[in-house]
GROMACS .gro file of C-alpha atoms in nm:
model
  471
    1UNK     CA    1   0.000   0.000   0.000
    2UNK     CA    2   0.141   0.340  -0.085
    3UNK     CA    3   0.203   0.596   0.189
    4UNK     CA    4  -0.064   0.829   0.044
    5UNK     CA    5  -0.338   0.568   0.026
    6UNK     CA    6  -0.243   0.447   0.374
    7UNK     CA    7  -0.282   0.799   0.518
    8UNK     CA    8  -0.611   0.833   0.331
    9UNK     CA    9  -0.741   0.509   0.485
   10UNK     CA   10  -0.615   0.614   0.828
   11UNK     CA   11  -0.889   0.878   0.869
   12UNK     CA   12  -1.162   0.619   0.817
   13UNK     CA   13  -0.989   0.365   1.042
   14UNK     CA   14  -0.964   0.580   1.354
   15UNK     CA   15  -1.307   0.483   1.491
   16UNK     CA   16  -1.214   0.112   1.484
   17UNK     CA   17  -0.867   0.146   1.639
   18UNK     CA   18  -0.967   0.117   2.009
   19UNK     CA   19  -1.082  -0.241   1.935
   20UNK     CA   20  -0.841  -0.321   1.653
   21UNK     CA   21  -0.516  -0.235   1.834
   22UNK     CA   22  -0.570  -0.477   2.128
   23UNK     CA   23  -0.660  -0.749   1.874
   24UNK     CA   24  -0.339  -0.682   1.677
   25UNK     CA   25  -0.137  -0.685   2.001
   26UNK     CA   26  -0.281  -1.034   2.069
   27UNK     CA   27  -0.169  -1.139   1.719
   28UNK     CA   28   0.190  -1.069   1.831
   29UNK     CA   29   0.164  -1.396   2.030
   30UNK     CA   30   0.020  -1.603   1.743
   31UNK     CA   31   0.157  -1.953   1.682
   32UNK     CA   32   0.249  -1.864   1.323
   33UNK     CA   33   0.566  -1.660   1.277
   34UNK     CA   34   0.426  -1.492   0.965
   35UNK     CA   35   0.125  -1.360   1.159
   36UNK     CA   36   0.355  -1.232   1.435
   37UNK     CA   37   0.579  -1.044   1.190
   38UNK     CA   38   0.287  -0.894   0.993
   39UNK     CA   39   0.126  -0.783   1.321
   40UNK     CA   40   0.453  -0.601   1.410
   41UNK     CA   41   0.451  -0.419   1.077
   42UNK     CA   42   0.080  -0.331   1.093
   43UNK     CA   43   0.105  -0.198   1.448
   44UNK     CA   44   0.401   0.021   1.351
   45UNK     CA   45   0.174   0.200   1.100
   46UNK     CA   46  -0.054   0.304   1.388
   47UNK     CA   47   0.225   0.411   1.627
   48UNK     CA   48   0.124   0.776   1.596
   49UNK     CA   49  -0.233   0.702   1.709
   50UNK     CA   50  -0.116   0.470   1.990
   51UNK     CA   51   0.106   0.744   2.132
   52UNK     CA   52  -0.177   1.000   2.115
   53UNK     CA   53  -0.384   0.790   2.363
   54UNK     CA   54  -0.324   0.763   2.743
   55UNK     CA   55  -0.008   0.548   2.783
   56UNK     CA   56  -0.168   0.268   2.985
   57UNK     CA   57  -0.435   0.217   2.718
   58UNK     CA   58  -0.216   0.091   2.431
   59UNK     CA   59   0.144   0.218   2.449
   60UNK     CA   60   0.243   0.010   2.750
   61UNK     CA   61   0.090  -0.321   2.630
   62UNK     CA   62   0.222  -0.266   2.275
   63UNK     CA   63   0.571  -0.186   2.398
   64UNK     CA   64   0.576  -0.486   2.632
   65UNK     CA   65   0.472  -0.729   2.359
   66UNK     CA   66   0.701  -0.579   2.093
   67UNK     CA   67   0.996  -0.614   2.331
   68UNK     CA   68   0.910  -0.983   2.374
   69UNK     CA   69   0.901  -1.022   1.995
   70UNK     CA   70   1.244  -0.856   1.969
   71UNK     CA   71   1.363  -1.172   2.150
   72UNK     CA   72   1.148  -1.405   1.934
   73UNK     CA   73   1.303  -1.734   1.821
   74UNK     CA   74   1.230  -1.650   1.456
   75UNK     CA   75   1.469  -1.416   1.274
   76UNK     CA   76   1.200  -1.264   1.050
   77UNK     CA   77   0.993  -1.178   1.358
   78UNK     CA   78   1.298  -1.030   1.535
   79UNK     CA   79   1.358  -0.809   1.232
   80UNK     CA   80   0.994  -0.693   1.206
   81UNK     CA   81   0.969  -0.630   1.582
   82UNK     CA   82   1.294  -0.435   1.596
   83UNK     CA   83   1.191  -0.211   1.303
   84UNK     CA   84   0.843  -0.160   1.450
   85UNK     CA   85   0.997  -0.069   1.785
   86UNK     CA   86   1.222   0.192   1.621
   87UNK     CA   87   0.911   0.349   1.463
   88UNK     CA   88   0.736   0.346   1.801
   89UNK     CA   89   1.040   0.515   1.960
   90UNK     CA   90   1.029   0.798   1.705
   91UNK     CA   91   0.664   0.865   1.783
   92UNK     CA   92   0.678   0.817   2.161
   93UNK     CA   93   0.999   1.014   2.234
   94UNK     CA   94   1.016   1.099   2.605
   95UNK     CA   95   0.700   0.895   2.681
   96UNK     CA   96   0.945   0.603   2.691
   97UNK     CA   97   1.153   0.744   2.977
   98UNK     CA   98   0.968   0.557   3.258
   99UNK     CA   99   1.035   0.226   3.081
  100UNK     CA  100   1.401   0.283   2.988
  101UNK     CA  101   1.544   0.020   3.220
  102UNK     CA  102   1.311  -0.247   3.083
  103UNK     CA  103   1.374  -0.141   2.720
  104UNK     CA  104   1.754  -0.144   2.763
  105UNK     CA  105   1.750  -0.489   2.927
  106UNK     CA  106   1.574  -0.628   2.620
  107UNK     CA  107   1.787  -0.451   2.360
  108UNK     CA  108   2.110  -0.550   2.537
  109UNK     CA  109   1.993  -0.912   2.569
  110UNK     CA  110   1.926  -0.909   2.193
  111UNK     CA  111   2.295  -0.830   2.136
  112UNK     CA  112   2.388  -1.180   2.249
  113UNK     CA  113   2.110  -1.339   2.044
  114UNK     CA  114   2.114  -1.157   1.709
  115UNK     CA  115   2.298  -1.264   1.397
  116UNK     CA  116   2.465  -1.031   1.149
  117UNK     CA  117   2.170  -0.884   0.955
  118UNK     CA  118   1.945  -0.820   1.253
  119UNK     CA  119   2.231  -0.667   1.451
  120UNK     CA  120   2.226  -0.378   1.203
  121UNK     CA  121   1.856  -0.318   1.277
  122UNK     CA  122   1.929  -0.342   1.649
  123UNK     CA  123   2.190  -0.063   1.621
  124UNK     CA  124   1.924   0.149   1.454
  125UNK     CA  125   1.675   0.080   1.736
  126UNK     CA  126   1.936   0.182   1.997
  127UNK     CA  127   2.036   0.497   1.805
  128UNK     CA  128   1.670   0.594   1.761
  129UNK     CA  129   1.610   0.537   2.133
  130UNK     CA  130   1.898   0.774   2.215
  131UNK     CA  131   1.762   1.037   1.971
  132UNK     CA  132   1.414   1.001   2.121
  133UNK     CA  133   1.491   1.024   2.494
  134UNK     CA  134   1.804   1.244   2.472
  135UNK     CA  135   1.970   1.336   2.802
  136UNK     CA  136   1.731   1.111   3.000
  137UNK     CA  137   1.964   0.829   2.895
  138UNK     CA  138   2.247   0.990   3.094
  139UNK     CA  139   2.198   0.784   3.414
  140UNK     CA  140   2.475   0.561   3.554
  141UNK     CA  141   2.252   0.249   3.558
  142UNK     CA  142   2.153   0.294   3.192
  143UNK     CA  143   2.512   0.366   3.084
  144UNK     CA  144   2.628   0.050   3.267
  145UNK     CA  145   2.377  -0.158   3.072
  146UNK     CA  146   2.420  -0.006   2.729
  147UNK     CA  147   2.786   0.080   2.681
  148UNK     CA  148   2.969  -0.251   2.753
  149UNK     CA  149   2.804  -0.445   2.465
  150UNK     CA  150   2.847  -0.150   2.225
  151UNK     CA  151   3.215  -0.114   2.315
  152UNK     CA  152   3.264  -0.492   2.288
  153UNK     CA  153   3.133  -0.481   1.928
  154UNK     CA  154   3.347  -0.173   1.864
  155UNK     CA  155   3.657  -0.367   1.972
  156UNK     CA  156   3.565  -0.677   1.770
  157UNK     CA  157   3.523  -0.494   1.439
  158UNK     CA  158   3.826  -0.414   1.223
  159UNK     CA  159   3.872  -0.072   1.060
  160UNK     CA  160   3.792  -0.222   0.718
  161UNK     CA  161   3.466  -0.387   0.832
  162UNK     CA  162   3.155  -0.231   0.680
  163UNK     CA  163   2.956  -0.328   0.990
  164UNK     CA  164   3.130  -0.034   1.155
  165UNK     CA  165   2.893   0.206   0.969
  166UNK     CA  166   2.573   0.132   1.161
  167UNK     CA  167   2.768   0.101   1.487
  168UNK     CA  168   2.931   0.443   1.433
  169UNK     CA  169   2.590   0.596   1.351
  170UNK     CA  170   2.443   0.438   1.663
  171UNK     CA  171   2.731   0.564   1.882
  172UNK     CA  172   2.691   0.912   1.737
  173UNK     CA  173   2.332   0.926   1.867
  174UNK     CA  174   2.436   0.771   2.200
  175UNK     CA  175   2.725   1.018   2.249
  176UNK     CA  176   2.499   1.316   2.178
  177UNK     CA  177   2.236   1.185   2.422
  178UNK     CA  178   2.477   1.087   2.703
  179UNK     CA  179   2.670   1.416   2.694
  180UNK     CA  180   2.919   1.405   2.983
  181UNK     CA  181   2.811   1.045   3.053
  182UNK     CA  182   3.007   0.945   2.743
  183UNK     CA  183   3.336   1.087   2.880
  184UNK     CA  184   3.481   0.752   2.997
  185UNK     CA  185   3.449   0.615   2.643
  186UNK     CA  186   3.535   0.921   2.439
  187UNK     CA  187   3.912   0.885   2.398
  188UNK     CA  188   3.931   0.551   2.212
  189UNK     CA  189   3.621   0.638   2.008
  190UNK     CA  190   3.762   0.979   1.912
  191UNK     CA  191   4.105   0.836   1.819
  192UNK     CA  192   3.957   0.565   1.602
  193UNK     CA  193   3.738   0.813   1.413
  194UNK     CA  194   4.043   1.029   1.342
  195UNK     CA  195   4.231   0.718   1.224
  196UNK     CA  196   3.943   0.619   0.992
  197UNK     CA  197   3.943   0.966   0.835
  198UNK     CA  198   4.322   0.962   0.802
  199UNK     CA  199   4.332   0.615   0.643
  200UNK     CA  200   4.058   0.700   0.393
  201UNK     CA  201   4.230   1.025   0.289
  202UNK     CA  202   4.564   0.845   0.250
  203UNK     CA  203   4.405   0.572   0.037
  204UNK     CA  204   4.227   0.833  -0.178
  205UNK     CA  205   4.559   1.008  -0.231
  206UNK     CA  206   4.735   0.685  -0.337
  207UNK     CA  207   4.447   0.592  -0.567
  208UNK     CA  208   4.450   0.933  -0.738
  209UNK     CA  209   4.825   0.905  -0.802
  210UNK     CA  210   4.833   0.538  -0.910
  211UNK     CA  211   4.482   0.415  -0.992
  212UNK     CA  212   4.615   0.092  -1.146
  213UNK     CA  213   4.805   0.003  -0.825
  214UNK     CA  214   4.548   0.093  -0.559
  215UNK     CA  215   4.175   0.054  -0.503
  216UNK     CA  216   3.946   0.353  -0.460
  217UNK     CA  217   3.859   0.392  -0.091
  218UNK     CA  218   3.506   0.354   0.043
  219UNK     CA  219   3.449   0.710   0.161
  220UNK     CA  220   3.151   0.607   0.373
  221UNK     CA  221   3.405   0.517   0.644
  222UNK     CA  222   3.517   0.878   0.650
  223UNK     CA  223   3.160   1.016   0.642
  224UNK     CA  224   3.035   0.814   0.939
  225UNK     CA  225   3.356   0.888   1.131
  226UNK     CA  226   3.309   1.264   1.074
  227UNK     CA  227   2.946   1.232   1.186
  228UNK     CA  228   3.047   1.052   1.505
  229UNK     CA  229   3.309   1.322   1.575
  230UNK     CA  230   3.023   1.575   1.539
  231UNK     CA  231   2.819   1.373   1.788
  232UNK     CA  232   3.112   1.379   2.032
  233UNK     CA  233   3.165   1.754   1.992
  234UNK     CA  234   2.794   1.822   2.041
  235UNK     CA  235   2.761   1.583   2.335
  236UNK     CA  236   3.085   1.663   2.518
  237UNK     CA  237   3.103   2.037   2.443
  238UNK     CA  238   3.414   2.187   2.604
  239UNK     CA  239   3.536   1.843   2.718
  240UNK     CA  240   3.635   1.769   2.359
  241UNK     CA  241   3.903   2.040   2.381
  242UNK     CA  242   4.182   1.808   2.501
  243UNK     CA  243   4.106   1.547   2.234
  244UNK     CA  244   4.120   1.807   1.956
  245UNK     CA  245   4.442   1.955   2.098
  246UNK     CA  246   4.615   1.616   2.085
  247UNK     CA  247   4.514   1.530   1.727
  248UNK     CA  248   4.556   1.660   1.374
  249UNK     CA  249   4.180   1.682   1.313
  250UNK     CA  250   4.193   2.042   1.186
  251UNK     CA  251   4.441   1.946   0.912
  252UNK     CA  252   4.224   1.647   0.816
  253UNK     CA  253   3.913   1.865   0.818
  254UNK     CA  254   4.082   2.108   0.577
  255UNK     CA  255   4.123   1.818   0.331
  256UNK     CA  256   3.773   1.676   0.385
  257UNK     CA  257   3.614   2.017   0.322
  258UNK     CA  258   3.768   2.010  -0.027
  259UNK     CA  259   3.673   1.652  -0.112
  260UNK     CA  260   3.509   1.590  -0.449
  261UNK     CA  261   3.227   1.391  -0.286
  262UNK     CA  262   2.943   1.617  -0.164
  263UNK     CA  263   2.854   1.390   0.130
  264UNK     CA  264   3.209   1.421   0.266
  265UNK     CA  265   3.191   1.801   0.246
  266UNK     CA  266   2.845   1.798   0.405
  267UNK     CA  267   2.973   1.604   0.708
  268UNK     CA  268   3.291   1.815   0.734
  269UNK     CA  269   3.096   2.141   0.754
  270UNK     CA  270   2.868   1.994   1.021
  271UNK     CA  271   3.177   1.896   1.223
  272UNK     CA  272   3.330   2.241   1.168
  273UNK     CA  273   3.015   2.402   1.310
  274UNK     CA  274   3.012   2.169   1.611
  275UNK     CA  275   3.384   2.224   1.683
  276UNK     CA  276   3.329   2.601   1.650
  277UNK     CA  277   3.070   2.580   1.927
  278UNK     CA  278   3.270   2.337   2.143
  279UNK     CA  279   3.632   2.456   2.122
  280UNK     CA  280   3.675   2.763   1.901
  281UNK     CA  281   4.037   2.840   2.006
  282UNK     CA  282   4.141   2.533   1.801
  283UNK     CA  283   3.937   2.644   1.499
  284UNK     CA  284   4.034   3.011   1.500
  285UNK     CA  285   4.388   2.977   1.359
  286UNK     CA  286   4.239   2.800   1.053
  287UNK     CA  287   3.965   3.054   0.973
  288UNK     CA  288   4.162   3.240   0.704
  289UNK     CA  289   4.211   2.911   0.515
  290UNK     CA  290   3.861   2.776   0.583
  291UNK     CA  291   3.647   3.079   0.490
  292UNK     CA  292   3.717   3.077   0.112
  293UNK     CA  293   3.624   2.706   0.104
  294UNK     CA  294   3.300   2.778   0.292
  295UNK     CA  295   3.225   3.060   0.047
  296UNK     CA  296   3.277   2.831  -0.254
  297UNK     CA  297   3.033   2.578  -0.107
  298UNK     CA  298   2.745   2.824  -0.078
  299UNK     CA  299   2.605   2.660  -0.388
  300UNK     CA  300   2.242   2.548  -0.367
  301UNK     CA  301   2.303   2.278  -0.628
  302UNK     CA  302   2.405   2.060  -0.331
  303UNK     CA  303   2.138   2.148  -0.077
  304UNK     CA  304   2.281   1.969   0.228
  305UNK     CA  305   2.638   2.085   0.165
  306UNK     CA  306   2.517   2.442   0.122
  307UNK     CA  307   2.299   2.416   0.433
  308UNK     CA  308   2.581   2.292   0.657
  309UNK     CA  309   2.831   2.545   0.519
  310UNK     CA  310   2.578   2.823   0.585
  311UNK     CA  311   2.516   2.702   0.940
  312UNK     CA  312   2.891   2.674   1.012
  313UNK     CA  313   2.948   3.034   0.891
  314UNK     CA  314   2.676   3.153   1.130
  315UNK     CA  315   2.840   2.974   1.423
  316UNK     CA  316   3.182   3.116   1.326
  317UNK     CA  317   3.030   3.470   1.320
  318UNK     CA  318   2.915   3.434   1.681
  319UNK     CA  319   3.267   3.338   1.791
  320UNK     CA  320   3.465   3.581   1.571
  321UNK     CA  321   3.264   3.897   1.636
  322UNK     CA  322   3.406   4.203   1.462
  323UNK     CA  323   3.698   3.995   1.328
  324UNK     CA  324   3.456   3.855   1.067
  325UNK     CA  325   3.495   4.180   0.870
  326UNK     CA  326   3.756   4.057   0.618
  327UNK     CA  327   3.531   3.764   0.523
  328UNK     CA  328   3.194   3.937   0.472
  329UNK     CA  329   3.255   3.994   0.100
  330UNK     CA  330   3.340   3.625   0.053
  331UNK     CA  331   3.004   3.499   0.175
  332UNK     CA  332   2.738   3.772   0.186
  333UNK     CA  333   2.666   3.798  -0.191
  334UNK     CA  334   2.609   3.419  -0.206
  335UNK     CA  335   2.379   3.425   0.098
  336UNK     CA  336   2.173   3.712  -0.045
  337UNK     CA  337   2.144   3.528  -0.376
  338UNK     CA  338   2.027   3.206  -0.205
  339UNK     CA  339   1.762   3.379   0.008
  340UNK     CA  340   1.616   3.541  -0.306
  341UNK     CA  341   1.614   3.225  -0.518
  342UNK     CA  342   1.271   3.080  -0.598
  343UNK     CA  343   1.201   2.724  -0.473
  344UNK     CA  344   1.480   2.721  -0.216
  345UNK     CA  345   1.401   2.451   0.047
  346UNK     CA  346   1.264   2.580   0.377
  347UNK     CA  347   1.552   2.464   0.599
  348UNK     CA  348   1.810   2.626   0.373
  349UNK     CA  349   1.611   2.952   0.370
  350UNK     CA  350   1.592   2.951   0.751
  351UNK     CA  351   1.964   2.878   0.794
  352UNK     CA  352   2.056   3.141   0.535
  353UNK     CA  353   1.839   3.402   0.708
  354UNK     CA  354   1.992   3.318   1.048
  355UNK     CA  355   2.347   3.344   0.910
  356UNK     CA  356   2.275   3.677   0.735
  357UNK     CA  357   2.133   3.806   1.066
  358UNK     CA  358   2.437   3.684   1.260
  359UNK     CA  359   2.675   3.833   1.004
  360UNK     CA  360   2.489   4.165   1.037
  361UNK     CA  361   2.502   4.140   1.416
  362UNK     CA  362   2.883   4.123   1.421
  363UNK     CA  363   2.952   4.342   1.113
  364UNK     CA  364   2.651   4.575   1.077
  365UNK     CA  365   2.838   4.843   0.879
  366UNK     CA  366   2.931   4.590   0.610
  367UNK     CA  367   2.596   4.409   0.584
  368UNK     CA  368   2.337   4.684   0.646
  369UNK     CA  369   2.383   4.856   0.307
  370UNK     CA  370   2.235   4.542   0.145
  371UNK     CA  371   1.932   4.534   0.377
  372UNK     CA  372   1.683   4.620   0.106
  373UNK     CA  373   1.801   4.325  -0.103
  374UNK     CA  374   1.712   4.063   0.157
  375UNK     CA  375   1.477   4.204   0.422
  376UNK     CA  376   1.151   4.069   0.273
  377UNK     CA  377   1.255   3.703   0.222
  378UNK     CA  378   1.450   3.725   0.552
  379UNK     CA  379   1.133   3.815   0.743
  380UNK     CA  380   0.915   3.555   0.571
  381UNK     CA  381   1.175   3.279   0.632
  382UNK     CA  382   1.205   3.342   1.005
  383UNK     CA  383   0.844   3.421   1.096
  384UNK     CA  384   0.763   3.049   1.117
  385UNK     CA  385   1.043   2.924   1.338
  386UNK     CA  386   1.010   2.884   1.714
  387UNK     CA  387   1.184   3.118   1.959
  388UNK     CA  388   1.539   2.991   2.013
  389UNK     CA  389   1.899   3.112   2.048
  390UNK     CA  390   1.965   3.115   1.673
  391UNK     CA  391   1.652   3.318   1.602
  392UNK     CA  392   1.746   3.552   1.889
  393UNK     CA  393   2.094   3.632   1.751
  394UNK     CA  394   1.957   3.673   1.396
  395UNK     CA  395   1.689   3.923   1.503
  396UNK     CA  396   1.943   4.119   1.707
  397UNK     CA  397   2.143   4.145   1.387
  398UNK     CA  398   1.846   4.275   1.189
  399UNK     CA  399   1.769   4.534   1.458
  400UNK     CA  400   2.130   4.658   1.462
  401UNK     CA  401   2.129   4.678   1.080
  402UNK     CA  402   1.801   4.873   1.077
  403UNK     CA  403   1.972   5.116   1.316
  404UNK     CA  404   2.253   5.163   1.061
  405UNK     CA  405   2.029   5.173   0.751
  406UNK     CA  406   1.665   5.246   0.842
  407UNK     CA  407   1.586   5.333   0.480
  408UNK     CA  408   1.660   4.973   0.380
  409UNK     CA  409   1.353   4.844   0.560
  410UNK     CA  410   1.095   5.116   0.483
  411UNK     CA  411   0.939   4.956   0.175
  412UNK     CA  412   0.900   4.619   0.344
  413UNK     CA  413   0.822   4.736   0.697
  414UNK     CA  414   0.498   4.535   0.713
  415UNK     CA  415   0.708   4.216   0.675
  416UNK     CA  416   0.931   4.324   0.963
  417UNK     CA  417   0.622   4.391   1.179
  418UNK     CA  418   0.492   4.044   1.097
  419UNK     CA  419   0.828   3.880   1.182
  420UNK     CA  420   0.847   4.067   1.515
  421UNK     CA  421   0.494   3.949   1.598
  422UNK     CA  422   0.606   3.587   1.544
  423UNK     CA  423   0.800   3.600   1.873
  424UNK     CA  424   0.620   3.442   2.168
  425UNK     CA  425   0.846   3.584   2.436
  426UNK     CA  426   1.168   3.755   2.331
  427UNK     CA  427   1.427   3.841   2.597
  428UNK     CA  428   1.365   4.182   2.753
  429UNK     CA  429   1.650   4.361   2.577
  430UNK     CA  430   1.543   4.221   2.237
  431UNK     CA  431   1.184   4.327   2.307
  432UNK     CA  432   1.319   4.678   2.378
  433UNK     CA  433   1.498   4.678   2.043
  434UNK     CA  434   1.171   4.587   1.867
  435UNK     CA  435   0.984   4.852   2.067
  436UNK     CA  436   1.229   5.126   1.969
  437UNK     CA  437   1.219   5.038   1.598
  438UNK     CA  438   0.838   5.017   1.584
  439UNK     CA  439   0.788   5.343   1.775
  440UNK     CA  440   1.070   5.512   1.583
  441UNK     CA  441   0.898   5.425   1.256
  442UNK     CA  442   0.559   5.536   1.387
  443UNK     CA  443   0.702   5.870   1.511
  444UNK     CA  444   0.887   5.919   1.183
  445UNK     CA  445   0.579   5.881   0.959
  446UNK     CA  446   0.335   6.053   1.199
  447UNK     CA  447   0.012   5.929   1.357
  448UNK     CA  448  -0.210   5.966   1.051
  449UNK     CA  449   0.024   5.783   0.814
  450UNK     CA  450   0.078   5.511   1.072
  451UNK     CA  451  -0.300   5.460   1.099
  452UNK     CA  452  -0.323   5.423   0.720
  453UNK     CA  453  -0.026   5.188   0.718
  454UNK     CA  454  -0.157   4.967   0.998
  455UNK     CA  455  -0.495   4.935   0.826
  456UNK     CA  456  -0.322   4.691   0.587
  457UNK     CA  457  -0.235   4.458   0.879
  458UNK     CA  458  -0.436   4.138   0.927
  459UNK     CA  459  -0.644   4.182   1.249
  460UNK     CA  460  -0.438   3.928   1.445
  461UNK     CA  461  -0.111   4.111   1.364
  462UNK     CA  462  -0.264   4.446   1.459
  463UNK     CA  463  -0.386   4.309   1.795
  464UNK     CA  464  -0.053   4.146   1.873
  465UNK     CA  465   0.158   4.456   1.799
  466UNK     CA  466  -0.083   4.671   1.996
  467UNK     CA  467  -0.081   4.434   2.296
  468UNK     CA  468   0.295   4.366   2.301
  469UNK     CA  469   0.442   4.695   2.180
  470UNK     CA  470   0.165   4.955   2.213
  471UNK     CA  471   0.163   5.059   1.844
   0.00000   0.00000   0.00000
């Protein structure tokens, strides 16, 4: 059944689900393995509905039975149950926290039971669990259960073994979730990732020089290693400082950022952004070399590469401050072009808008003259995102730029008003910045013109600005 027709049927099915779900849960214990595995799959399609009900009604019984099926004697059933459980984890998120001990006991027991193919699905279920419950996993008893079998597998697998991929992906999620809880394991994991990157680069170099003598490397090793390093930087924050100091990761990153394969560049820019947040003193000496490469990759032909490069530039702005000045001309024209392109994906628009705002926050004199060229798409891109730190820094940048070049916003002021109204509760000093700009504009045009102008506002926008800012 296609996804679309399934979703179409779903609406009509809802009324039957309170009776159907318990029946399907019973089918998980059927004598026939085929019935058990199909019941797993079918139940996974209704995970969203199950989670929307009170947990004792269906979530708890479904979870309990699925966990039993994860330890089923039949491999096909194990596979179906493990996949279904991963889907349930994605939907349930922190609803699973009360049952973590029970869940981990089952998943860890499965490690001893599973053969090669199903182990890969088990890694996915563990990684998804970490993504879903986040820092709630950072408890000594959970770490004691989960980490020994993962590290045992890690030690068993050779650097050339493709089974490392799913394990590295799984560990990346676990490291991000455990945060400081991952510290005891971080050194060997970090070193091995650096080694994997180094080996792959060396093999690529030999292959490019003597293709008849050497095989082309599998660059997926490097990609997953870079992603796990990102997970470590994000999870450990400042604790990663010592590891970076004792390795040549910045030199390797310089090479990876120039790789011909877009996925390698995508992962390198993500790591650059995470290292910028975690330990900028190690990144700063490389900025002069890195910025031209980042500028070259602001090419929307490769959406994910462009997205990560844009995000990394924004993070670098926040650390560099006024020292970003020499690099504005390298990146700003590309960013302005991207934000004005038709059919640019939403995430890229949002990241581009945030980075333009951050660039304007640290270098307002350089960016503000271009305000008129990006203010409208900037406002429409950011009106729909939730209040957060990135949005905060971007809006501060816009306010500072409006201070430098108020004329740049005049024609599109209604869009600015709408974007300001999208804030639920800005910090007090940011609210003051909004207040000053709105009242400054109103005073500038005079009461009568303001009345005419605000007549164009949708009623909800008018009410919100009046209630929050008294205009």
